[in-house]
GROMACS .gro file of C-alpha atoms in nm:
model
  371
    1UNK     CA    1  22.750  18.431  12.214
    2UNK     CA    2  22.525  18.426  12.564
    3UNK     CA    3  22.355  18.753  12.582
    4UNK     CA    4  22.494  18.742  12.962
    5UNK     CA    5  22.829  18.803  12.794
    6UNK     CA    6  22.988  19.114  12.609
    7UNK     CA    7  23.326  19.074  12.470
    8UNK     CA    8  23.603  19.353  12.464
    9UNK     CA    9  23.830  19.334  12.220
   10UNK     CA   10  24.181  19.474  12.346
   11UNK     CA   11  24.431  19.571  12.086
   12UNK     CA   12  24.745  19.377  12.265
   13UNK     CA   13  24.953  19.467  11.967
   14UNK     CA   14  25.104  19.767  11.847
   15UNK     CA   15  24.822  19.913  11.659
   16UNK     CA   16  24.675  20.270  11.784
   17UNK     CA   17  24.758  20.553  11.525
   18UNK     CA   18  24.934  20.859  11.485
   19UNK     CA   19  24.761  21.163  11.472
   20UNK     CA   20  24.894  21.169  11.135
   21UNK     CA   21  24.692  20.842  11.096
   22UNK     CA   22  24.976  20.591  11.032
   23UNK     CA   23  24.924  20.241  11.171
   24UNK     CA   24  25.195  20.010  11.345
   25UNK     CA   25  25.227  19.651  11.209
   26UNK     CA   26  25.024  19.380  11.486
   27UNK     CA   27  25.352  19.244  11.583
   28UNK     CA   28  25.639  19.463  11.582
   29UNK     CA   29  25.855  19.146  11.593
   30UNK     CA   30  25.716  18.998  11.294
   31UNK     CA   31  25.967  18.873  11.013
   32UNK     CA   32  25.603  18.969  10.790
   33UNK     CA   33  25.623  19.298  10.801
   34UNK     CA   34  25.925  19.411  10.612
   35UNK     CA   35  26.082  19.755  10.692
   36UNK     CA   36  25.984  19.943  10.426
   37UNK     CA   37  25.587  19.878  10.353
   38UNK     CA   38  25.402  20.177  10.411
   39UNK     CA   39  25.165  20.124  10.705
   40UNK     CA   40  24.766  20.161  10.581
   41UNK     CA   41  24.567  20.426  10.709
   42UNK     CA   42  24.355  20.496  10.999
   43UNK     CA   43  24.057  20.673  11.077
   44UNK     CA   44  24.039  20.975  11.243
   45UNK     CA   45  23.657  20.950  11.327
   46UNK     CA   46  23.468  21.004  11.655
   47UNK     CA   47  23.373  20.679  11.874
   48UNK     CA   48  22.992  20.581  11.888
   49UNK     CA   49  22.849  20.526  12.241
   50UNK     CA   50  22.690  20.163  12.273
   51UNK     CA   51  22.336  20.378  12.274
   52UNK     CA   52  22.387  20.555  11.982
   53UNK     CA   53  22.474  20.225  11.809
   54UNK     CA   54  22.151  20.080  11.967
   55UNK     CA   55  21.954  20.351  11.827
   56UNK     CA   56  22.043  20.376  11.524
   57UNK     CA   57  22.255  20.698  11.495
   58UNK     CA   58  22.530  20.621  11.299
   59UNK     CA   59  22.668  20.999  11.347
   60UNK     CA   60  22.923  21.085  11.710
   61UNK     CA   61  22.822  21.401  11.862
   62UNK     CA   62  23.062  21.665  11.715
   63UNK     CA   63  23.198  21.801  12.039
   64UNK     CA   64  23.119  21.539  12.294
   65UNK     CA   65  23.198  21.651  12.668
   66UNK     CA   66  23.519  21.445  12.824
   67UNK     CA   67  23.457  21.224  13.042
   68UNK     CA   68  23.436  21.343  13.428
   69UNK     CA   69  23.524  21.135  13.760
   70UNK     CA   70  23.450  21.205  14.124
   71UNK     CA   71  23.766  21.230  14.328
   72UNK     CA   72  23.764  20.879  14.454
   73UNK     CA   73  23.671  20.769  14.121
   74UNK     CA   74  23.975  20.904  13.985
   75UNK     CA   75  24.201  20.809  14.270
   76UNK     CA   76  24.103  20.458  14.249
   77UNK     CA   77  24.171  20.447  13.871
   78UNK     CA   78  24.504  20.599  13.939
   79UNK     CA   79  24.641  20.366  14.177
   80UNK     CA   80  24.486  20.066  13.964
   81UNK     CA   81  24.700  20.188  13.689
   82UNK     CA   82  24.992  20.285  13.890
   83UNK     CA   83  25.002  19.925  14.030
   84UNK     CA   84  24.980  19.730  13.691
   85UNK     CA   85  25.306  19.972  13.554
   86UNK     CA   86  25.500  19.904  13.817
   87UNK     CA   87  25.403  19.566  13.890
   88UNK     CA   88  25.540  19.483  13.503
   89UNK     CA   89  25.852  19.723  13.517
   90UNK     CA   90  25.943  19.450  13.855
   91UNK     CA   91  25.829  19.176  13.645
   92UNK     CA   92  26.092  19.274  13.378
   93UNK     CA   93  26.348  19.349  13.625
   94UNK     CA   94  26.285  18.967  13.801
   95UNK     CA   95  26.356  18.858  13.432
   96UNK     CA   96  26.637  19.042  13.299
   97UNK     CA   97  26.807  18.935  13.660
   98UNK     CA   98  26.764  18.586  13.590
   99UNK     CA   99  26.468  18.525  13.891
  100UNK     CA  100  26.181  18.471  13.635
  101UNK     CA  101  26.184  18.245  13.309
  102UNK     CA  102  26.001  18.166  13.006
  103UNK     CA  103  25.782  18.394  12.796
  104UNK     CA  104  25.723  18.760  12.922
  105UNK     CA  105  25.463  18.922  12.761
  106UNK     CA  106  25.385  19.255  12.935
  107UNK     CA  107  25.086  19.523  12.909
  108UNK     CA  108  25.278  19.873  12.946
  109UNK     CA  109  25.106  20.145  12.799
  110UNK     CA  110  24.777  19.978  12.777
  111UNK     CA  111  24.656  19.975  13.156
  112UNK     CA  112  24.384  20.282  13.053
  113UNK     CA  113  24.189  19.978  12.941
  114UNK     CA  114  24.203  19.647  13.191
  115UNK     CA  115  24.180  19.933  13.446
  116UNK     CA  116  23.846  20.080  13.289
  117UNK     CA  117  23.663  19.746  13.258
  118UNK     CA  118  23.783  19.526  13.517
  119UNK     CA  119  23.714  19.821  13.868
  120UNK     CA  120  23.360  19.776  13.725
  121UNK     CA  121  23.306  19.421  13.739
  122UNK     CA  122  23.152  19.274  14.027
  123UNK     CA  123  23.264  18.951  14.262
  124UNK     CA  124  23.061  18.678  14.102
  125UNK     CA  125  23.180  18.824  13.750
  126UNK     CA  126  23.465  18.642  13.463
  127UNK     CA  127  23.716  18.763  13.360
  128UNK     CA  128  23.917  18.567  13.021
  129UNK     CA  129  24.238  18.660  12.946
  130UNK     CA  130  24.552  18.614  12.685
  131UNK     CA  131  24.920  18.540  12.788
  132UNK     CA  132  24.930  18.910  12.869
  133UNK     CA  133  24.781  18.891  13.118
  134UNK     CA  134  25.009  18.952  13.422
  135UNK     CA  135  24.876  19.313  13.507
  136UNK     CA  136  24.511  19.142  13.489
  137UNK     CA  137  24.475  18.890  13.724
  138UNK     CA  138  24.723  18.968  14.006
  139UNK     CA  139  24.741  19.318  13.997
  140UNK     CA  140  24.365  19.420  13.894
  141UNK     CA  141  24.200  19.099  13.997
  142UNK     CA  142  24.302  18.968  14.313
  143UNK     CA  143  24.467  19.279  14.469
  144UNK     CA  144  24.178  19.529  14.369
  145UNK     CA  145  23.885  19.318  14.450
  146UNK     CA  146  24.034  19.039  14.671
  147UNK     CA  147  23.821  18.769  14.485
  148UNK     CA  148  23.848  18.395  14.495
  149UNK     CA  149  24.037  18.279  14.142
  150UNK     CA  150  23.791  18.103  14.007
  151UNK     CA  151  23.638  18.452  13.911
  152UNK     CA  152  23.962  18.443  13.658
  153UNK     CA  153  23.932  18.200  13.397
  154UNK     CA  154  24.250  18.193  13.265
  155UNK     CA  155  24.488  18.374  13.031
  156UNK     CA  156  24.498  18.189  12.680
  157UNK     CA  157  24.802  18.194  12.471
  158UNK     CA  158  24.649  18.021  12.147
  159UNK     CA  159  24.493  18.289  11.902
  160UNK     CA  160  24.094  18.322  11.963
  161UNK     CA  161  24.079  18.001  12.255
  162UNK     CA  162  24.000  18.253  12.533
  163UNK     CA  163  23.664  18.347  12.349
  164UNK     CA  164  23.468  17.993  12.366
  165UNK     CA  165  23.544  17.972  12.782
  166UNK     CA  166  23.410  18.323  12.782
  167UNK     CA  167  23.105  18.200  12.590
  168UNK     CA  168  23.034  17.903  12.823
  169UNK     CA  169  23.113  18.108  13.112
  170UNK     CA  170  22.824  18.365  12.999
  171UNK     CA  171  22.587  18.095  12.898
  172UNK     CA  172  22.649  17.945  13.240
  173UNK     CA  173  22.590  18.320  13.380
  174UNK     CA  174  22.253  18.341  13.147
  175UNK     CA  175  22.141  17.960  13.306
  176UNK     CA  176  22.204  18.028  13.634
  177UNK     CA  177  21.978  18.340  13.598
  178UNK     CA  178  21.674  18.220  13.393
  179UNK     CA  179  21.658  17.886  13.505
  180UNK     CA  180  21.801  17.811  13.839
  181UNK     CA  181  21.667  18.176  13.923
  182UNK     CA  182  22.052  18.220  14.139
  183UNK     CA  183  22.144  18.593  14.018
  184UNK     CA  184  22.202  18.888  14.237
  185UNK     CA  185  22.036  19.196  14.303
  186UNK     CA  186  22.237  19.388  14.005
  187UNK     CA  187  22.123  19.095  13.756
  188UNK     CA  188  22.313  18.857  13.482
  189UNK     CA  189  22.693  18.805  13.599
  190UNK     CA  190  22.917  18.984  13.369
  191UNK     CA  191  23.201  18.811  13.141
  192UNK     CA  192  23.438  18.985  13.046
  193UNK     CA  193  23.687  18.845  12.725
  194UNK     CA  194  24.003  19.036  12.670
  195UNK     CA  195  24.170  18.930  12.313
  196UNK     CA  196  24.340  19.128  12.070
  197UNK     CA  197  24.325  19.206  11.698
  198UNK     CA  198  24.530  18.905  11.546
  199UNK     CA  199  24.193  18.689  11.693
  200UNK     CA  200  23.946  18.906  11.444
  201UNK     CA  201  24.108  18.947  11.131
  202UNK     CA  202  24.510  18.794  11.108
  203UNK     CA  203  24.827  18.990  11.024
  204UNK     CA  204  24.785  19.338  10.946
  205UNK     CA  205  24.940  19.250  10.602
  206UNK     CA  206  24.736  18.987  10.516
  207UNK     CA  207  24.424  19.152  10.669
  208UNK     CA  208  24.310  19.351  10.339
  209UNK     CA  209  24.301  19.048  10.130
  210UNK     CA  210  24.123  18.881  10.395
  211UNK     CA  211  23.877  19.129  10.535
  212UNK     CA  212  23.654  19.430  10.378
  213UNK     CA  213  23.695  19.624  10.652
  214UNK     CA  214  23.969  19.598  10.891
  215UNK     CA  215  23.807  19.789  11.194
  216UNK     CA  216  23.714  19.553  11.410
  217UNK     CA  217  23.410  19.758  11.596
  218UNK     CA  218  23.237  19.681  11.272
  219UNK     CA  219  23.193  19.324  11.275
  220UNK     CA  220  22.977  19.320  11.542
  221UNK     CA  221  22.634  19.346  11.411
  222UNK     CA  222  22.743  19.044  11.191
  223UNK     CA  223  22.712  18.867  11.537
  224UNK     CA  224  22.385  19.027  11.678
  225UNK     CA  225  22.569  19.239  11.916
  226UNK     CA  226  22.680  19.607  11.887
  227UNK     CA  227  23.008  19.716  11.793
  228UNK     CA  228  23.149  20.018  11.992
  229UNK     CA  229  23.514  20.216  11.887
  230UNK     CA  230  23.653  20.399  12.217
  231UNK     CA  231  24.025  20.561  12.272
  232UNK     CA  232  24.206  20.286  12.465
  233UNK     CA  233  24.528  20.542  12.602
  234UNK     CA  234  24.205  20.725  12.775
  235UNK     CA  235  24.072  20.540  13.122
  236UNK     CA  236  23.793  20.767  13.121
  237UNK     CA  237  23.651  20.744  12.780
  238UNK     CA  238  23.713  20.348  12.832
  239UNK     CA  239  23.537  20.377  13.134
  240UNK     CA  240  23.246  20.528  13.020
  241UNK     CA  241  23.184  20.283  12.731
  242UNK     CA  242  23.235  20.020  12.956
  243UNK     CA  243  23.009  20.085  13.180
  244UNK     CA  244  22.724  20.127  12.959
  245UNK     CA  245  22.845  19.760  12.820
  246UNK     CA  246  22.810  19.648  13.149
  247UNK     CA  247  22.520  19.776  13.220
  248UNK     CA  248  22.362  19.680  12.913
  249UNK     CA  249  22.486  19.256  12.979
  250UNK     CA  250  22.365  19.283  13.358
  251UNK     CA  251  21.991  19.424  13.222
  252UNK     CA  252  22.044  19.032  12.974
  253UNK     CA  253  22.048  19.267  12.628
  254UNK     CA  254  22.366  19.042  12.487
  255UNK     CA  255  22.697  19.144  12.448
  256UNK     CA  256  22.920  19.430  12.310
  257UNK     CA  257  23.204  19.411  12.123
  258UNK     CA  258  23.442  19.736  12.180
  259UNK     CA  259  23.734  19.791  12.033
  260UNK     CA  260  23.982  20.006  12.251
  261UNK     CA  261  24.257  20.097  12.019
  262UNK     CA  262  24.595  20.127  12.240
  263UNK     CA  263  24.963  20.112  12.197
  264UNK     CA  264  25.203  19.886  12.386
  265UNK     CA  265  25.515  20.056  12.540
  266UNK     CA  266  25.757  19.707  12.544
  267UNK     CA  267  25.839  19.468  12.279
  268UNK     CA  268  25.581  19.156  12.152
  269UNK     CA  269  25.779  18.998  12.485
  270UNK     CA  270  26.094  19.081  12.688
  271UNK     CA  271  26.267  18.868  12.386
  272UNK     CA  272  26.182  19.106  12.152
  273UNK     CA  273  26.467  19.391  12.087
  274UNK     CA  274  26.169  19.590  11.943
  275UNK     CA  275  26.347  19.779  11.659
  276UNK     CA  276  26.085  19.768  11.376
  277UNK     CA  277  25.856  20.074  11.529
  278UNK     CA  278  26.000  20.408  11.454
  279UNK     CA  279  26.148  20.583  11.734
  280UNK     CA  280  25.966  20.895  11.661
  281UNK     CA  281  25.589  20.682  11.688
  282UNK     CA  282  25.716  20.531  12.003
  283UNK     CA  283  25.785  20.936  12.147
  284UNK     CA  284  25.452  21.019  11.998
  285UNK     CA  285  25.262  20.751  12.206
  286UNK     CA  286  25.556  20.770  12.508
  287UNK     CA  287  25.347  21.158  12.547
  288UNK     CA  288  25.044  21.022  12.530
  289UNK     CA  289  25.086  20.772  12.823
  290UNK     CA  290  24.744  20.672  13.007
  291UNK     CA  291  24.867  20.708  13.372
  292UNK     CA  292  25.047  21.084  13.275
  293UNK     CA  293  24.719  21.122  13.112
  294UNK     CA  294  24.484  21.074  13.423
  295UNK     CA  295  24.752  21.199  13.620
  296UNK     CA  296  24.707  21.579  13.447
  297UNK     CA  297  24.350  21.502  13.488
  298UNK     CA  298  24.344  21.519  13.842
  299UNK     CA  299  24.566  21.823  13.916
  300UNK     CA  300  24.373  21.987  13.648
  301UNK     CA  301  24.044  21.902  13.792
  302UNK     CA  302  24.167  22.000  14.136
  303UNK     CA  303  24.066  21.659  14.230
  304UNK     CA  304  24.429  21.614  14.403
  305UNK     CA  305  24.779  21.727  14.474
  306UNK     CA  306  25.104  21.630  14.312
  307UNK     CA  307  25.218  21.525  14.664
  308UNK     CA  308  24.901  21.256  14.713
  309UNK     CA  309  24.974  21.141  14.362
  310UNK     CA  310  25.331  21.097  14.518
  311UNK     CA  311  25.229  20.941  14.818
  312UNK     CA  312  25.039  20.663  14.607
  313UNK     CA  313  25.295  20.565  14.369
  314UNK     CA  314  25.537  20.515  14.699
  315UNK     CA  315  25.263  20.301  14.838
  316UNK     CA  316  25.239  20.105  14.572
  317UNK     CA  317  25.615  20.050  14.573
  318UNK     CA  318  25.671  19.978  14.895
  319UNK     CA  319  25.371  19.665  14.743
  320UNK     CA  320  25.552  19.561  14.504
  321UNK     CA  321  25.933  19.573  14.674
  322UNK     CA  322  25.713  19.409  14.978
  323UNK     CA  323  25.589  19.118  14.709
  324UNK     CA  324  25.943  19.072  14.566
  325UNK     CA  325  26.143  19.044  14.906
  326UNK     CA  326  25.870  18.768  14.966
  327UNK     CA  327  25.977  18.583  14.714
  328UNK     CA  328  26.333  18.582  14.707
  329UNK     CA  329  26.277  18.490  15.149
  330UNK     CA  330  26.059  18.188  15.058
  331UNK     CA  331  26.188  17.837  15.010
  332UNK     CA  332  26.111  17.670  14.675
  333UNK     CA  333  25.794  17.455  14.646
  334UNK     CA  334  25.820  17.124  14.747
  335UNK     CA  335  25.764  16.851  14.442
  336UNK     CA  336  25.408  16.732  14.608
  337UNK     CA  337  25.277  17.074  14.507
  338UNK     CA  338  25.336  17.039  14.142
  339UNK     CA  339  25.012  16.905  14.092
  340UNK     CA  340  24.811  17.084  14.318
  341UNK     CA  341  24.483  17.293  14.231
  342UNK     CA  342  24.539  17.098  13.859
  343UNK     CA  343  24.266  16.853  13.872
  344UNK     CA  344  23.924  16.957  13.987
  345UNK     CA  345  23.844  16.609  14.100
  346UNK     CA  346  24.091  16.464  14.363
  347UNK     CA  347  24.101  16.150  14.271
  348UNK     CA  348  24.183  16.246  13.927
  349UNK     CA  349  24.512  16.218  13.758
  350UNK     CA  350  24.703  16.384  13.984
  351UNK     CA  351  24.632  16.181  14.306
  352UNK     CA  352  24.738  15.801  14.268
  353UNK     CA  353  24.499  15.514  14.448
  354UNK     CA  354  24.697  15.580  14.779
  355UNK     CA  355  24.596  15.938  14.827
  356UNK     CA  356  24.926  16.068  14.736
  357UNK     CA  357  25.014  16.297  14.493
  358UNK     CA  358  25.143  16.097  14.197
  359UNK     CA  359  25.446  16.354  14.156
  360UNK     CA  360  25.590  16.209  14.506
  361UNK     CA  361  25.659  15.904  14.318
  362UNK     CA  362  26.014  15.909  14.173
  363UNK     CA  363  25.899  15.781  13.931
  364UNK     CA  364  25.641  16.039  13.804
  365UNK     CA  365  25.903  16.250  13.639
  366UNK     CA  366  26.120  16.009  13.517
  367UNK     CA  367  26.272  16.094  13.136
  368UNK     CA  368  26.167  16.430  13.151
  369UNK     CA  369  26.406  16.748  13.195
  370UNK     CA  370  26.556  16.793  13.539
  371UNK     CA  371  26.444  17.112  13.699
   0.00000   0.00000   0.00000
């Protein structure tokens, strides 16, 4: 891995644990996991901070101080994560009405941690994705920061493919700084890998004959980097581990591997009827939702009012009912776009000898499915 890179591995999968310490199965649509298998046990132990893993100290602090934010700070958070939930909840309304097709896999529930990496990140940084990845690029990425999409590299669907781009793209990163001398003020662009826990270790019931320790954190001294656990339902705890990561990849001191353990509202996809988690673990983590989370927070803190909260979530709706009257206004795409922003060279595949897109051609699509 390029020490301009650290890697965050995102539990996208059903897998944070009661406080009872029971664990979900990694997919709860999984034909694998049969109804009846007791789930193994989690920890209940404190998270390290990257500098305590650095140093040496292998114990957490026993009462470690929450997490603070400014009021900006926390407002900006808030609105992040207010954005990606109802961003997917109209995403799964445009598919249950028959406007959107194909695979749906959403984020709900787990917006405390794209939210506490991602408003960190600066222009020039990466971002790599999996296929759920909808709240990450259009909600976080290009609304938040307004960056060219270049800056996203792409949401993977195969198991583990994401993590090689990220690895050139941080190598790239490290070149760019040591040789060509091209970095900014704040040093070594960032990248930034999201993948879940299926990409370390396998199915959860396969993962104890495969694995001697199933925490994921763990494995990354193996790879000359530090491994970091953190609370992924808590923005500000994710935050704060983030930012030393950061921190520590801009400064060219190699990657970090965190491990924000989470829990996904929705089914694997909108496909997926979602009946093998218990409905009372699905209540447990339904009270322990992120945004509600920051949400008390703030009126706790004094930080703001229940009416301001108000008055962001309708701005945010009034965004996305905005976006999706857009849409259903706009004509369909024309068949010359089909190839467009493909091919990075223009004479490549997708532009014939005449300068034309090769999809114009009648015969570009013929035998395939009509659309």
């Amino acid at each position: 891995m390029a020490a301009a890179s650290f890697t965050a591995a995102k539990f996208l999968a059903p897998v944070a644990a009661r406080s009872g310490g029971d664990r979900a199965p990694l997919h709860a649509s999984s034909s694998l996991w049969p109804r009846t298998k007791p789930a193994p046990r989690l920890r209940t132990r404190k998270a390290l901070a990257v500098s305590d893993v650095l140093s040496g100290n292998k114990a957490a602090p026993a009462a470690a101080a929450h997490p603070s934010a400014t009021r900006d700070e926390a407002l900006e958070l808030y609105e992040d994560m207010v954005l990606g939930r109802f961003f997917e909840d109209m995403c799964a309304q445009m598919y249950y009405r028959g406007k959107m097709f194909g695979f749906v896999h959403l984020y709900n529930g787990q917006e405390a941690v794209s939210t506490g990496f991602i408003k960190l990140l600066n222009q020039a940084d990466c971002v790599v994705s999996t296929y759920r990845h909808w709240l990450l690029p259009w909600t976080r990425w290009f609304y938040a920061h307004v960056l060219c999409p270049h800056n996203l590299l792409g949401g993977f669907a195969f198991i583990g493919e994401g993590i090689p781009v990220a690895t050139g793209a941080a190598f790239a990163a490290k070149y760019r700084h040591e040789v060509l001398k091209e970095s900014g003020p704040d040093g070594l662009d960032v990248t930034l890998a999201f993948f879940g826990d299926e990409q370390s270790m396998g199915n959860w019931d396969v993962t104890c004959r495969a694995t001697s320790d199933p925490e994921i954190w763990k494995k990354g001294p193996a790879f000359g980097m530090p491994g970091v656990h953190v609370d992924g339902m808590d923005v500000l705890k994710v935050r704060e581990v983030a930012k030393e990561a950061i921190e520590r990849a801009r400064r060219g001191e190699g990657p970090t591997l965190v491990e924000c353990e989470t829990y996904r509202f929705r089914g694997h996809s909108l496909a997926d009827p979602d009946e093998l988690r218990k409905p009372d673990e699905k209540s447990h983590y339904a009270a322990r939702d992120p945004i509600a989370a920051l949400k008390k927070y703030i009126i706790e803190q004094n930080l703001a009012t229940e009416s301001e909260l108000k008055s962001i979530e309708k701005k945010i709706d009034d965004v996305v009912e905005e976006a999706v009257e857009f849409a259903d206004a706009s004509p369909l795409p024309p068949r010359s776009q089909l190839l467009e922003n493909v091919f990075s060279d223009p004479k490549g595949f997708g532009i014939g000898s005449d300068g034309k897109y090769r999809c114009e051609d009648p015969l570009f699509t013929q035998g395939t499915a009509q659309v």
